[in-house]
PDB file of C-alpha atoms in Angstrom:
ATOM      1  CA  MET A  22       6.294   2.650 -23.844  1.00 79.00           C
ATOM      2  CA  GLU A  23       5.497   6.211 -24.686  1.00 90.00           C
ATOM      3  CA  ARG A  24       2.188   8.193 -24.279  1.00 91.00           C
ATOM      4  CA  LEU A  25      -0.014   9.577 -26.956  1.00 92.00           C
ATOM      5  CA  LYS A  26      -0.279  13.188 -25.892  1.00 89.00           C
ATOM      6  CA  SER A  27      -2.029  15.216 -28.639  1.00 92.00           C
ATOM      7  CA  HIS A  28      -5.586  15.305 -29.597  1.00 94.00           C
ATOM      8  CA  ARG A  29      -4.858  14.715 -33.301  1.00 94.00           C
ATOM      9  CA  ASP A  30      -3.132  11.230 -32.167  1.00 92.00           C
ATOM     10  CA  PHE A  31      -6.193  10.283 -30.046  1.00 93.00           C
ATOM     11  CA  VAL A  32      -8.395  10.993 -33.040  1.00 93.00           C
ATOM     12  CA  ALA A  33      -6.490   9.180 -35.529  1.00 92.00           C
ATOM     13  CA  VAL A  34      -6.580   5.899 -33.418  1.00 93.00           C
ATOM     14  CA  LEU A  35     -10.373   6.347 -32.661  1.00 91.00           C
ATOM     15  CA  LYS A  36     -11.254   7.057 -36.258  1.00 92.00           C
ATOM     16  CA  ARG A  37      -9.823   3.679 -37.582  1.00 88.00           C
ATOM     17  CA  ARG A  38     -12.595   1.820 -35.402  1.00 84.00           C
ATOM     18  CA  ARG A  39     -10.409  -1.106 -34.767  1.00 91.00           C
ATOM     19  CA  ARG A  40     -11.058  -2.099 -31.174  1.00 93.00           C
ATOM     20  CA  VAL A  41     -11.195  -5.022 -28.823  1.00 95.00           C
ATOM     21  CA  SER A  42     -13.548  -5.132 -25.832  1.00 95.00           C
ATOM     22  CA  ARG A  43     -13.944  -6.756 -22.473  1.00 95.00           C
ATOM     23  CA  GLU A  44     -16.092  -6.178 -19.390  1.00 96.00           C
ATOM     24  CA  ASP A  45     -14.343  -3.150 -18.310  1.00 96.00           C
ATOM     25  CA  ILE A  46     -11.909  -2.145 -21.095  1.00 96.00           C
ATOM     26  CA  VAL A  47     -12.092  -1.259 -24.550  1.00 96.00           C
ATOM     27  CA  VAL A  48      -8.700  -1.193 -26.471  1.00 96.00           C
ATOM     28  CA  HIS A  49      -8.791   0.812 -29.710  1.00 96.00           C
ATOM     29  CA  TYR A  50      -5.461   0.295 -31.764  1.00 94.00           C
ATOM     30  CA  LEU A  51      -3.880   1.482 -34.788  1.00 93.00           C
ATOM     31  CA  MET A  52      -0.752   0.186 -36.622  1.00 89.00           C
ATOM     32  CA  HIS A  53       1.798   2.559 -37.830  1.00 80.00           C
ATOM     33  CA  ASP A  54       1.637   1.323 -41.193  1.00 72.00           C
ATOM     34  CA  ASP A  55      -2.027   2.226 -41.366  1.00 55.00           C
ATOM     35  CA  VAL A  56      -1.041   5.924 -41.187  1.00 54.00           C
ATOM     36  CA  VAL A  57      -1.392   7.513 -44.543  1.00 50.00           C
ATOM     37  CA  THR A  58      -0.415  11.200 -43.548  1.00 50.00           C
ATOM     38  CA  GLY A  59       2.828  12.003 -45.434  1.00 46.00           C
ATOM     39  CA  ASP A  60       3.793  14.948 -43.086  1.00 44.00           C
ATOM     40  CA  THR A  61       4.089  12.772 -39.709  1.00 49.00           C
ATOM     41  CA  ALA A  62       7.338  11.499 -39.009  1.00 50.00           C
ATOM     42  CA  THR A  63       7.567   7.537 -38.394  1.00 52.00           C
ATOM     43  CA  VAL A  64       7.275   6.666 -34.766  1.00 56.00           C
ATOM     44  CA  GLN A  65       8.861   3.358 -33.661  1.00 67.00           C
ATOM     45  CA  GLY A  66       7.400   1.417 -30.579  1.00 80.00           C
ATOM     46  CA  CYS A  67       4.040   1.433 -28.955  1.00 88.00           C
ATOM     47  CA  ARG A  68       2.445   4.571 -27.675  1.00 93.00           C
ATOM     48  CA  VAL A  69      -0.547   4.333 -25.169  1.00 94.00           C
ATOM     49  CA  GLY A  70      -3.285   6.986 -24.401  1.00 95.00           C
ATOM     50  CA  LEU A  71      -6.012   6.756 -21.558  1.00 96.00           C
ATOM     51  CA  ALA A  72      -9.401   7.696 -22.104  1.00 95.00           C
ATOM     52  CA  VAL A  73     -11.321   7.738 -18.602  1.00 96.00           C
ATOM     53  CA  SER A  74     -14.633   9.775 -18.830  1.00 96.00           C
ATOM     54  CA  LYS A  75     -16.504  11.346 -16.060  1.00 97.00           C
ATOM     55  CA  ALA A  76     -18.975   8.679 -16.230  1.00 96.00           C
ATOM     56  CA  VAL A  77     -16.337   6.404 -14.449  1.00 97.00           C
ATOM     57  CA  GLY A  78     -16.530   8.428 -11.259  1.00 96.00           C
ATOM     58  CA  ASN A  79     -15.342  11.437  -9.669  1.00 97.00           C
ATOM     59  CA  ALA A  80     -11.662  12.775 -10.094  1.00 97.00           C
ATOM     60  CA  VAL A  81     -10.121  10.517  -7.327  1.00 97.00           C
ATOM     61  CA  THR A  82     -11.743   7.307  -8.968  1.00 97.00           C
ATOM     62  CA  ARG A  83     -10.681   8.296 -12.444  1.00 97.00           C
ATOM     63  CA  ASN A  84      -7.102   8.898 -11.528  1.00 97.00           C
ATOM     64  CA  ALA A  85      -7.002   5.373  -9.615  1.00 97.00           C
ATOM     65  CA  VAL A  86      -8.407   3.720 -12.593  1.00 97.00           C
ATOM     66  CA  LYS A  87      -5.780   5.499 -14.996  1.00 96.00           C
ATOM     67  CA  ARG A  88      -2.954   4.340 -12.319  1.00 97.00           C
ATOM     68  CA  ARG A  89      -4.188   0.926 -12.610  1.00 96.00           C
ATOM     69  CA  PHE A  90      -4.270   1.040 -16.407  1.00 96.00           C
ATOM     70  CA  ARG A  91      -0.675   2.398 -16.583  1.00 95.00           C
ATOM     71  CA  VAL A  92       0.717  -0.250 -14.569  1.00 96.00           C
ATOM     72  CA  LEU A  93      -1.212  -3.183 -16.398  1.00 95.00           C
ATOM     73  CA  ALA A  94      -0.144  -1.640 -19.726  1.00 94.00           C
ATOM     74  CA  ARG A  95       3.480  -1.448 -18.779  1.00 94.00           C
ATOM     75  CA  LYS A  96       3.255  -5.090 -17.616  1.00 94.00           C
ATOM     76  CA  TYR A  97       1.682  -6.366 -20.798  1.00 94.00           C
ATOM     77  CA  GLU A  98       3.206  -4.174 -23.274  1.00 91.00           C
ATOM     78  CA  SER A  99       5.374  -7.089 -24.507  1.00 91.00           C
ATOM     79  CA  LEU A 100       2.315  -8.821 -26.021  1.00 90.00           C
ATOM     80  CA  LEU A 101       1.636  -6.029 -28.340  1.00 90.00           C
ATOM     81  CA  PRO A 102       2.888  -5.613 -31.830  1.00 86.00           C
ATOM     82  CA  GLU A 103       6.067  -3.598 -32.854  1.00 83.00           C
ATOM     83  CA  SER A 104       4.772  -0.175 -33.706  1.00 86.00           C
ATOM     84  CA  CYS A 105       1.106   0.692 -32.626  1.00 91.00           C
ATOM     85  CA  ASP A 106      -0.847   3.230 -30.936  1.00 93.00           C
ATOM     86  CA  ILE A 107      -3.244   1.980 -28.425  1.00 94.00           C
ATOM     87  CA  VAL A 108      -6.089   4.017 -26.853  1.00 95.00           C
ATOM     88  CA  LEU A 109      -7.273   2.279 -23.447  1.00 96.00           C
ATOM     89  CA  ARG A 110     -10.814   3.343 -22.702  1.00 96.00           C
ATOM     90  CA  ALA A 111     -12.468   2.666 -19.394  1.00 97.00           C
ATOM     91  CA  LYS A 112     -16.146   1.366 -19.156  1.00 97.00           C
ATOM     92  CA  PRO A 113     -17.949   2.790 -15.953  1.00 97.00           C
ATOM     93  CA  SER A 114     -17.866  -0.627 -14.413  1.00 96.00           C
ATOM     94  CA  ALA A 115     -13.802  -0.289 -14.422  1.00 96.00           C
ATOM     95  CA  ALA A 116     -14.152   1.753 -11.122  1.00 96.00           C
ATOM     96  CA  ARG A 117     -15.767  -1.241  -9.121  1.00 96.00           C
ATOM     97  CA  ALA A 118     -13.502  -3.944 -10.848  1.00 96.00           C
ATOM     98  CA  ASP A 119     -10.787  -5.553  -8.884  1.00 96.00           C
ATOM     99  CA  PHE A 120      -7.179  -5.525  -9.811  1.00 96.00           C
ATOM    100  CA  LEU A 121      -6.937  -9.129 -10.926  1.00 97.00           C
ATOM    101  CA  SER A 122      -9.990  -8.853 -13.161  1.00 96.00           C
ATOM    102  CA  LEU A 123      -8.691  -5.807 -14.802  1.00 96.00           C
ATOM    103  CA  GLU A 124      -5.239  -7.576 -15.259  1.00 96.00           C
ATOM    104  CA  GLN A 125      -6.919 -10.526 -16.854  1.00 97.00           C
ATOM    105  CA  GLN A 126      -8.803  -8.412 -19.222  1.00 96.00           C
ATOM    106  CA  MET A 127      -5.770  -6.324 -20.197  1.00 96.00           C
ATOM    107  CA  ALA A 128      -3.818  -9.576 -21.090  1.00 96.00           C
ATOM    108  CA  SER A 129      -6.486 -10.787 -23.069  1.00 96.00           C
ATOM    109  CA  CYS A 130      -7.268  -7.630 -24.865  1.00 95.00           C
ATOM    110  CA  PHE A 131      -3.327  -7.117 -25.782  1.00 95.00           C
ATOM    111  CA  GLU A 132      -3.517 -10.649 -26.921  1.00 95.00           C
ATOM    112  CA  ALA A 133      -6.380 -10.284 -29.065  1.00 94.00           C
ATOM    113  CA  VAL A 134      -4.693  -7.206 -30.642  1.00 93.00           C
ATOM    114  CA  LYS A 135      -1.736  -9.150 -31.174  1.00 92.00           C
ATOM    115  CA  ARG A 136      -3.609 -11.952 -33.080  1.00 92.00           C
ATOM    116  CA  LYS A 137      -5.537  -9.561 -35.088  1.00 90.00           C
ATOM    117  CA  THR A 138      -2.879  -7.530 -36.385  1.00 88.00           C
ATOM    118  CA  ALA A 139      -0.648 -10.712 -37.169  1.00 84.00           C
ATOM    119  CA  SER A 140      -3.519 -12.105 -39.210  1.00 73.00           C
ATOM    120  CA  ARG A 141      -3.447  -8.761 -41.423  1.00 70.00           C
ATOM    121  CA  GLN A 142       0.127  -9.185 -42.195  1.00 60.00           C
TER     122      GLN A 142
END
């Protein structure tokens, strides 16, 4: 799984307003066939970006949340469709959530993304 790195990629995903939400996580997603810009190269596979704001906590807390999200995204990436961009946004409550709860939410969100994208095709 690759990372979303540029601001333009993050904005492209967030602009589409397709999302799935749980108690501590919001998953914004964009299928690559949704991209209408002709100058971008076709990207294969999923790319993931993390958005953890200062509302979640101090730098140590935010980094811990990001580490958890990366581990869980790698674990459940097989649930995602072939070519999509995902932005995982942490709600402030994610800092206090236990790992098992985050794991269940991530699996549920990724499953919902798969279900929603399959119904569109």
